[in-house]
Amino acid sequence: MSKVKSGSVWAWLVLIGCIGFYSIPTGIIANTSGIFVAPVMDQFGWSQTDTTMYRTIQPIVSAICAPFAGKLLEKYDPRWIMTAVSAVFGLASVASAFATELWQWNLYGVVFGVTAAFFMYLAAPVLINIWFEKGAGIAVSISAATLSLLAAIASPVGQALISAYGWQTARLVLSLVTTVASVVLCAAFVRKSPSVMNVLPFGASQAEENAEERSAEEAAAAVAAAENEGASIEEARKSPAMYTLILVAGIFCMCAAFFQQIPAFCAHGELGASVGAMAVSIIMVGGIVGKLLLGALNDKIGIQWTGLIATIGGALGITLAWQSGANEAVFYAGMAIFGFGYAGLTVIAPMLTRGTFGPRNYSQIYSWVSTGIFIATAISFTVYGLIYDNTGSYDGCFMVVIALYVVAAVLIPFTLKAGNKLWKK
């Protein structure tokens, strides 16, 4: 009789597919949107609020669509769902290069929001947690670090294209590259689950390895049983852990979004605008290192201690930056350490979901977590803006970020304990 096969190779190929539909569009298109604001404003005479309204529309639409996205990914083949999503988002981004009216940009924001509900926070962690029984933390961190690396490369390349050929050509080039790469990698490598492919997940337990000696039917049943371990949707919804989990994910998002305020903080203070620009690059580098380290730590010491390291790093880094005064070295050190907290959004949130409720209904549960992340994204700019407008200082913003990290540090152990009671005997 046929045997179940090792899934280690397929797991890493699926990770490449995740990089295709997640890291590439988010890194190249979503994370470089800022470089197009000024040239679009200058050409059409629009205000900054009007020009960037589509980025406010996007997370609101994504928050509404995320629960439906989770159900679709669980019910149907994610390979073709994500290939279609990649094509729609890519072609919409291509079309935005020819947008000349505000309603066209806002319509793009709606399409962006619907597709982002699938690719921005949800699908990659879902697939990685299905395909990696062990090493899921480092796999998630690789996809997230690749995103940051692509953003760091795409931003200066895009700016150079804008300077040489104009924003339309730059956006068209970036969008075409994104569309082709995303669609090809997704269609080629994304697969639904190890059990469907008759292979083992990466790092399969000894019990599952022994399944190789049994019939294909028995082996498939053993792998499927491992995939179905965890809390039910009904149990999760009734547990306080579900809501503290969403809150923790939202906190990491709110804190990560604060990096967008750093250039203005520096420009209005003792450090100056040039230090603020350098700080953003340092945060990005710190974020790449932080994602890889947090992923590795998750696999070695578990999500509880890894989550606490991320929150402590975020709080410590922001405190150093806030109290640095005119000392550039201390400020830069704070920004580098803050990278650990910044990285927590894309590493801690998905791994905490898996650690709390197990893999059984991961896609549906994490879709609700994604909703919380998108809502936090939508309100973060308003919250920080209101604090500065009403106080004339960023001090209150720094205090809010530090307090949020402390709250997250308290909630992470509680969330794990409350969720594990539902399914770990």
XYZ file of C-alpha atoms in Angstrom:
425
model
C 0.000 0.000 0.000
C 1.144 3.555 -0.620
C 2.742 5.538 2.156
C 2.275 9.097 3.287
C 5.275 11.173 2.236
C 7.386 13.748 4.025
C 5.908 17.222 3.608
C 9.020 19.191 4.497
C 9.733 20.282 0.921
C 6.125 21.171 0.217
C 5.876 23.211 3.414
C 8.726 25.479 2.285
C 7.285 25.734 -1.224
C 3.970 26.847 0.300
C 5.935 29.476 2.232
C 7.278 30.776 -1.103
C 3.683 30.955 -2.316
C 2.769 32.955 0.799
C 5.604 35.363 0.065
C 4.072 35.698 -3.398
C 0.575 36.748 -2.363
C 1.500 38.468 0.942
C 5.042 39.822 1.138
C 5.273 41.054 -2.459
C 2.032 43.101 -2.734
C 2.229 44.407 0.830
C 5.916 45.286 0.614
C 6.019 46.709 -2.902
C 2.598 48.395 -3.196
C 1.026 48.914 0.246
C 4.197 49.946 2.092
C 5.338 52.378 -0.626
C 2.071 54.297 -0.914
C 3.613 57.296 0.858
C 6.026 58.100 -1.982
C 3.104 58.761 -4.339
C 1.237 61.225 -2.087
C 3.204 64.390 -2.883
C 3.401 63.975 -6.692
C -0.315 63.137 -6.923
C -1.189 66.158 -4.765
C 1.019 68.395 -6.871
C -0.419 67.236 -10.187
C -4.104 67.443 -9.282
C -4.082 70.097 -6.559
C -5.741 67.846 -3.979
C -5.347 68.100 -0.207
C -3.369 65.457 1.655
C -6.551 64.274 3.381
C -8.303 63.743 0.056
C -5.260 62.128 -1.536
C -4.827 59.591 1.272
C -8.519 58.929 1.944
C -8.310 55.601 0.097
C -5.877 54.354 2.790
C -8.539 55.135 5.414
C -11.210 53.373 3.373
C -9.034 50.273 2.911
C -8.780 49.043 6.540
C -12.469 49.754 7.193
C -13.504 47.626 4.212
C -10.953 44.968 5.214
C -12.348 44.824 8.754
C -15.830 44.162 7.366
C -14.635 41.505 4.895
C -12.113 39.627 7.069
C -14.605 37.203 8.741
C -16.005 36.244 5.324
C -12.472 35.794 4.005
C -11.711 33.372 6.832
C -14.759 31.235 5.997
C -13.932 31.160 2.280
C -10.324 30.143 2.912
C -11.476 27.306 5.150
C -14.154 26.057 2.749
C -12.463 26.396 -0.644
C -9.011 25.887 -2.155
C -6.779 28.801 -1.018
C -4.519 28.234 -4.027
C -7.068 29.587 -6.471
C -8.667 32.042 -4.067
C -5.331 33.734 -3.403
C -4.315 33.589 -7.074
C -7.542 35.419 -7.965
C -7.040 37.893 -5.100
C -3.470 38.576 -6.255
C -4.650 39.183 -9.823
C -7.484 41.505 -8.780
C -5.310 43.558 -6.434
C -2.467 43.736 -8.933
C -4.682 44.813 -11.841
C -6.455 47.366 -9.624
C -3.039 48.784 -8.714
C -2.150 48.926 -12.415
C -5.392 50.812 -13.070
C -4.594 53.280 -10.263
C -1.625 54.473 -12.326
C -4.187 56.011 -14.673
C -6.501 57.430 -11.968
C -7.201 61.144 -12.393
C -10.270 61.583 -10.153
C -10.666 61.197 -6.401
C -13.547 58.745 -6.790
C -11.238 56.469 -8.764
C -8.677 56.423 -5.941
C -11.441 55.823 -3.393
C -12.829 52.963 -5.512
C -9.301 51.559 -5.543
C -9.375 51.804 -1.746
C -12.507 49.619 -1.700
C -10.923 46.980 -3.979
C -7.735 47.212 -1.917
C -9.783 46.644 1.236
C -11.636 43.589 -0.066
C -8.460 41.903 -1.311
C -6.365 42.936 1.702
C -8.876 41.119 3.928
C -7.413 37.961 2.385
C -3.735 38.704 1.777
C -2.561 41.308 4.288
C -2.845 39.525 7.646
C -4.929 36.381 7.222
C -3.998 33.864 4.522
C -0.244 33.541 5.105
C -0.457 32.760 8.849
C -3.356 30.380 8.169
C -1.418 28.366 5.577
C 1.853 28.439 7.503
C 0.186 27.162 10.665
C -1.381 24.329 8.670
C 1.840 23.293 6.918
C 4.298 23.751 9.810
C 3.692 21.663 12.910
C 7.092 22.878 14.119
C 8.971 25.931 12.946
C 5.809 27.928 12.264
C 7.240 30.919 14.116
C 10.340 31.185 11.958
C 8.260 30.571 8.804
C 5.893 33.431 9.687
C 8.847 35.657 10.504
C 10.541 34.863 7.179
C 7.468 35.971 5.246
C 7.188 39.122 7.362
C 10.906 39.930 7.120
C 10.773 39.452 3.348
C 7.970 42.006 3.262
C 10.081 44.563 5.129
C 13.095 43.884 2.923
C 11.026 44.320 -0.245
C 9.594 47.583 1.121
C 13.100 48.852 1.919
C 14.162 48.109 -1.684
C 10.965 49.200 -3.446
C 10.759 52.607 -1.772
C 14.023 54.065 -3.135
C 13.530 52.306 -6.488
C 10.028 53.725 -6.760
C 11.252 57.191 -5.778
C 13.963 57.024 -8.432
C 11.375 56.040 -11.047
C 9.148 58.941 -9.977
C 12.026 61.391 -10.291
C 13.020 60.062 -13.719
C 9.690 59.224 -15.366
C 6.839 60.536 -13.185
C 4.535 58.882 -10.676
C 2.286 57.178 -13.258
C 5.150 55.254 -14.842
C 6.611 54.387 -11.429
C 3.287 53.056 -10.164
C 2.687 51.131 -13.369
C 6.090 49.435 -13.191
C 5.763 48.491 -9.511
C 2.195 47.235 -10.043
C 3.063 45.096 -13.065
C 6.012 43.496 -11.268
C 3.810 42.819 -8.256
C 0.975 41.324 -10.299
C 3.125 38.918 -12.299
C 5.251 37.766 -9.356
C 2.282 37.333 -7.021
C 0.107 35.388 -9.437
C 2.897 33.090 -10.637
C 4.253 32.207 -7.179
C 0.799 31.740 -5.688
C -0.511 29.465 -8.452
C 2.709 27.459 -8.533
C 3.239 26.799 -4.827
C 0.174 27.376 -2.632
C -1.637 24.187 -1.575
C -4.482 23.785 0.909
C -3.101 21.323 3.474
C -0.751 18.355 4.016
C -3.664 15.903 4.279
C -5.007 16.929 0.869
C -1.523 16.424 -0.640
C -1.000 13.129 1.245
C 2.116 14.452 2.940
C 3.174 15.250 6.491
C 3.452 18.804 7.832
C 6.950 20.097 8.484
C 8.226 18.911 11.882
C 5.563 16.213 12.217
C 5.432 14.485 15.606
C 6.736 10.961 16.109
C 3.209 9.593 16.014
C 2.684 11.083 12.595
C 6.108 9.924 11.392
C 5.062 6.392 12.343
C 2.097 6.884 10.035
C 4.522 6.402 7.154
C 4.519 2.717 7.964
C 0.728 2.456 7.727
C -1.625 2.594 4.790
C -2.249 5.864 2.990
C -5.772 5.957 4.442
C -4.539 5.521 8.013
C -1.765 8.040 7.525
C -4.102 10.615 6.052
C -6.416 10.137 9.034
C -3.535 10.695 11.469
C -2.451 13.901 9.732
C -6.031 15.164 9.509
C -6.501 14.501 13.232
C -3.504 16.692 14.044
C -4.928 19.467 11.851
C -8.245 19.255 13.759
C -6.747 19.707 17.231
C -7.965 22.780 19.061
C -11.001 24.710 20.278
C -14.243 24.912 18.324
C -15.574 28.215 17.001
C -18.397 28.154 19.542
C -15.969 27.582 22.423
C -13.682 30.356 21.227
C -16.515 32.877 20.876
C -17.691 32.210 24.420
C -14.208 32.523 25.910
C -12.775 35.833 27.156
C -9.521 34.707 25.523
C -11.018 35.452 22.106
C -11.546 39.089 22.971
C -8.271 39.606 24.809
C -6.531 38.002 21.815
C -8.154 40.529 19.465
C -7.211 43.315 21.883
C -3.560 42.212 22.020
C -3.373 42.101 18.210
C -4.951 45.559 18.021
C -2.462 46.882 20.579
C 0.506 45.637 18.543
C -1.025 47.316 15.489
C -1.616 50.629 17.292
C 1.929 50.639 18.628
C 3.476 49.668 15.292
C 1.521 52.443 13.553
C 3.210 55.005 15.809
C 6.369 54.758 13.710
C 4.536 56.896 11.129
C 4.591 59.765 13.674
C 8.338 59.581 14.297
C 9.405 61.856 11.378
C 7.007 64.594 12.516
C 8.129 64.201 16.156
C 11.747 64.701 15.133
C 10.982 67.564 12.738
C 9.104 69.463 15.462
C 11.706 68.780 18.167
C 15.408 68.986 18.937
C 16.498 66.140 16.699
C 15.456 67.502 13.296
C 13.852 66.079 10.158
C 16.953 64.264 8.897
C 17.134 62.220 12.115
C 13.455 61.339 11.705
C 14.062 60.037 8.185
C 16.994 57.921 9.368
C 14.909 56.641 12.286
C 12.325 55.148 9.916
C 15.076 53.169 8.179
C 16.422 51.998 11.544
C 12.944 50.851 12.598
C 12.628 48.895 9.340
C 15.988 47.194 9.874
C 15.167 46.560 13.532
C 11.840 45.150 12.420
C 13.486 42.695 10.007
C 15.883 41.471 12.699
C 13.095 41.467 15.274
C 10.785 39.352 13.106
C 13.431 36.711 12.547
C 14.482 36.620 16.215
C 10.915 36.571 17.537
C 10.021 33.751 15.142
C 13.021 31.709 16.261
C 12.302 32.446 19.933
C 8.680 31.369 19.518
C 9.832 27.987 18.275
C 12.375 27.632 21.118
C 10.721 29.070 24.226
C 7.044 29.421 23.292
C 4.738 32.294 22.521
C 4.218 33.503 26.110
C 7.846 34.457 26.753
C 8.353 35.587 23.167
C 5.335 37.877 23.460
C 6.683 39.350 26.687
C 10.070 39.994 25.030
C 8.298 41.815 22.186
C 6.269 44.009 24.544
C 9.259 44.799 26.764
C 11.357 45.647 23.709
C 8.669 47.903 22.311
C 8.119 49.734 25.596
C 11.837 50.074 26.343
C 12.643 51.304 22.848
C 9.913 53.937 22.840
C 10.922 55.102 26.331
C 14.561 55.557 25.259
C 13.527 57.472 22.140
C 11.135 59.686 24.099
C 13.683 60.556 26.774
C 16.660 60.933 24.414
C 16.364 64.702 24.110
C 18.914 65.837 21.521
C 21.052 62.695 21.895
C 20.893 61.063 18.477
C 22.707 57.875 19.542
C 20.225 57.142 22.334
C 17.320 57.963 20.029
C 18.569 55.610 17.318
C 19.166 52.875 19.904
C 15.590 53.296 21.098
C 14.280 53.024 17.539
C 16.278 49.835 16.922
C 14.932 48.224 20.110
C 11.427 49.412 19.233
C 11.796 47.195 16.158
C 11.029 44.187 18.382
C 7.675 45.654 19.338
C 7.072 46.714 15.742
C 7.771 43.140 14.594
C 5.271 41.755 17.089
C 2.302 42.622 14.882
C 3.211 40.126 12.169
C 4.738 37.447 14.436
C 3.125 37.540 17.888
C -0.494 37.967 16.764
C -0.665 34.857 14.517
C 1.422 32.662 16.830
C -0.581 33.723 19.892
C -3.752 32.711 18.043
C -2.352 29.261 17.326
C -1.013 28.869 20.863
C -4.319 29.944 22.391
C -6.878 28.020 20.338
C -4.893 25.469 18.302
C -5.018 24.818 14.540
C -8.534 23.386 14.310
C -10.412 26.561 13.341
C -7.421 28.825 12.901
C -8.602 30.537 9.718
C -11.971 31.611 11.125
C -10.575 32.636 14.505
C -7.690 34.580 12.982
C -10.083 36.308 10.590
C -11.670 37.963 13.636
C -8.225 38.861 14.936
C -7.525 40.427 11.531
C -10.707 42.461 11.875
C -9.349 43.891 15.127
C -6.044 44.703 13.430
C -7.760 46.524 10.574
C -9.936 48.530 12.991
C -6.843 49.483 14.990
C -5.162 50.570 11.755
C -8.118 52.770 10.857
C -8.229 54.554 14.226
C -4.513 54.793 15.033
C -3.800 57.874 12.905
C -6.857 59.639 14.324
C -5.895 58.847 17.925
C -2.323 60.112 17.598
C -3.458 63.107 15.573
C -6.033 64.132 18.175
C -3.497 63.833 20.999
C -1.030 66.096 19.186
C -3.690 68.583 18.034
C -5.092 68.957 21.551
C -1.811 69.082 23.467
C 0.665 70.490 20.951
C 3.058 67.712 21.951
C 3.816 64.072 21.173
C 4.410 63.254 24.847
C 0.897 61.879 25.243
C 1.403 59.627 22.214
C 4.577 58.142 23.705
C 2.787 57.521 27.004
C -0.127 55.809 25.243
C 2.243 53.474 23.333
C 4.151 52.531 26.515
C 0.890 51.915 28.404
C -0.465 49.760 25.563
C 2.633 47.566 25.594
C 2.244 47.088 29.364
C -1.406 46.081 28.898
C -0.391 43.581 26.197
C 2.252 42.091 28.486
C -0.424 41.450 31.107
C -2.989 40.076 28.650
C -0.755 37.586 26.808
C -0.393 35.049 29.696
C -4.088 35.421 30.570
C -5.134 34.828 26.959
C -3.057 31.667 26.637
C -4.266 30.215 29.929
C -7.937 30.966 29.266
C -7.838 29.623 25.713
C -5.880 26.474 26.529
C -8.499 25.448 29.112
C -10.906 24.828 26.233
C -8.934 22.121 24.466
C -5.740 21.122 26.292
C -6.452 18.425 28.839
